[in-house]
Coordinates of C-alpha atoms in Angstrom, one line a residue:
M1 CA -12.1 -1.0 -30.6
K2 CA -12.3 1.9 -28.1
T3 CA -15.0 1.6 -25.4
N4 CA -16.8 4.6 -23.9
D5 CA -16.6 4.2 -20.2
V6 CA -17.8 7.6 -19.1
I7 CA -19.9 6.3 -16.2
L8 CA -17.1 4.0 -14.9
K9 CA -14.5 6.8 -15.1
T10 CA -16.7 9.4 -13.5
T11 CA -17.8 7.0 -10.7
A12 CA -14.2 5.8 -10.2
Q13 CA -12.9 9.4 -9.6
V14 CA -15.5 10.0 -6.9
V15 CA -15.2 6.6 -5.2
F16 CA -11.4 6.9 -5.3
F17 CA -11.5 9.9 -3.1
I18 CA -14.1 8.4 -0.7
I19 CA -12.0 5.2 -0.3
F20 CA -8.8 7.3 0.0
L21 CA -10.2 9.5 2.7
F22 CA -11.6 6.5 4.6
S23 CA -8.2 4.9 4.4
I24 CA -6.7 8.0 6.0
H25 CA -9.4 7.9 8.7
I26 CA -8.7 4.2 9.4
F27 CA -4.9 5.0 9.5
L28 CA -5.3 7.8 12.0
A29 CA -7.9 5.9 14.1
G30 CA -5.6 2.9 14.4
H31 CA -4.1 3.9 17.7
F32 CA -7.3 3.8 19.6
A33 CA -9.5 1.5 17.5
P34 CA -9.0 -1.3 15.0
G35 CA -7.1 -0.1 11.9
G36 CA -3.7 1.4 11.4
G37 CA -1.0 1.4 8.8
F38 CA -1.7 -2.1 7.4
V39 CA -5.4 -1.7 6.8
G40 CA -5.1 1.9 5.7
G41 CA -2.4 0.9 3.2
L42 CA -4.7 -1.9 1.8
L43 CA -7.5 0.6 1.4
T44 CA -5.3 3.1 -0.4
S45 CA -4.1 0.3 -2.7
S46 CA -7.7 -0.7 -3.4
A47 CA -8.5 2.9 -4.3
L48 CA -5.5 3.0 -6.7
V49 CA -6.6 -0.3 -8.2
L50 CA -10.0 1.2 -8.9
L51 CA -8.3 3.9 -10.9
L52 CA -6.3 1.2 -12.8
L53 CA -9.5 -0.6 -13.6
A54 CA -11.3 2.5 -14.9
Y55 CA -8.2 3.9 -16.8
D56 CA -5.2 2.1 -18.1
L57 CA -1.8 1.7 -16.4
K58 CA -0.1 4.4 -18.5
T59 CA -2.8 7.0 -17.7
V60 CA -2.6 6.3 -13.9
Q61 CA 1.2 6.4 -14.0
T62 CA 1.0 9.8 -15.8
L63 CA -1.5 11.2 -13.3
L64 CA 0.3 9.7 -10.2
P65 CA 4.1 9.5 -11.1
I66 CA 5.0 7.5 -7.9
N67 CA 7.9 5.2 -7.7
Y68 CA 6.5 2.4 -5.5
T69 CA 9.9 0.8 -5.0
I70 CA 11.2 4.0 -3.4
M71 CA 8.0 4.2 -1.4
T72 CA 8.5 0.7 -0.1
A73 CA 12.1 1.3 0.8
S74 CA 11.3 4.6 2.6
G75 CA 8.5 2.9 4.6
L76 CA 10.8 0.1 5.6
V77 CA 13.5 2.6 6.8
L78 CA 10.9 4.6 8.7
A79 CA 9.4 1.6 10.4
L80 CA 12.7 0.0 11.3
G81 CA 14.2 3.3 12.3
T82 CA 11.3 4.0 14.6
A83 CA 11.4 0.6 16.1
S84 CA 15.2 1.0 16.7
I85 CA 15.0 4.3 18.6
G86 CA 14.8 2.5 21.9
M87 CA 17.9 0.5 21.2
F88 CA 20.0 3.7 20.7
L89 CA 18.7 5.1 24.0
G90 CA 19.5 1.9 25.9
R91 CA 15.9 0.7 26.0
P92 CA 14.2 -2.3 24.5
F93 CA 13.6 -2.6 20.8
F94 CA 10.1 -1.3 19.8
K95 CA 9.9 0.9 22.9
H96 CA 6.9 3.2 22.5
Y97 CA 7.4 6.9 23.3
F98 CA 4.6 9.6 23.5
D99 CA 4.0 13.0 24.9
H100 CA 1.4 15.7 25.0
F101 CA 1.9 18.7 22.7
Y102 CA -0.1 21.8 21.9
L103 CA -0.7 22.2 18.2
P104 CA -2.1 25.6 17.0
L105 CA -5.2 24.4 15.1
I106 CA -5.8 21.2 16.9
G107 CA -5.1 22.0 20.6
D108 CA -3.7 19.6 23.1
T109 CA -2.9 16.3 21.5
E110 CA -0.7 13.3 22.0
L111 CA 2.1 12.4 19.5
H112 CA 3.3 8.8 19.5
T113 CA 6.2 7.0 17.9
A114 CA 3.7 4.4 17.0
M115 CA 2.3 6.9 14.5
L116 CA 5.7 7.0 12.7
F117 CA 5.9 3.2 12.7
D118 CA 2.4 3.0 11.3
T119 CA 3.3 5.5 8.6
G120 CA 6.2 3.2 7.6
V121 CA 3.9 0.2 7.5
Y122 CA 1.4 2.2 5.4
L123 CA 4.1 3.1 2.9
V124 CA 5.4 -0.5 2.7
V125 CA 1.9 -2.0 2.2
V126 CA 1.0 0.5 -0.5
G127 CA 4.4 0.2 -2.2
V128 CA 4.5 -3.5 -2.3
T129 CA 0.9 -4.0 -3.3
M130 CA 1.1 -1.5 -6.1
T131 CA 4.4 -2.9 -7.3
I132 CA 2.9 -6.3 -7.6
I133 CA -0.2 -5.1 -9.2
Q134 CA 1.6 -3.0 -11.7
S135 CA 4.0 -5.7 -12.6
I136 CA 1.1 -8.1 -13.2
G137 CA -1.0 -5.5 -15.1
G138 CA 2.0 -4.1 -17.1
D139 CA 2.4 -7.3 -19.1
D140 CA 1.3 -6.9 -22.6

């Protein structure tokens, strides 16, 4: 029997983007306030799970053809690579670097290596969470 979940599917599409945009905000605000890559990754995963609840696994995989294993590996390489920069420069492991830059549309801003590390954490959290959820949900 096929169910008619028009309200759930329509609401899920709107709420997905709200949660996803909030996860990006939490990710970017994580350097000066609570949040960062871990919390942002969990929020992104929850937005994707909402899509999985509204649609089926095959539909979401067709709409978002993402290999979460590669995402996890890329995040791990990025996080460990960023943490290792200091060692290659004769400084301690996890040494944090930052500087001020002028970006055309943004103006004067600070760029941190912590942002790269948080990006790696974000990718690892989303990749691992979605791999686990898809492996559980993919069982027929």
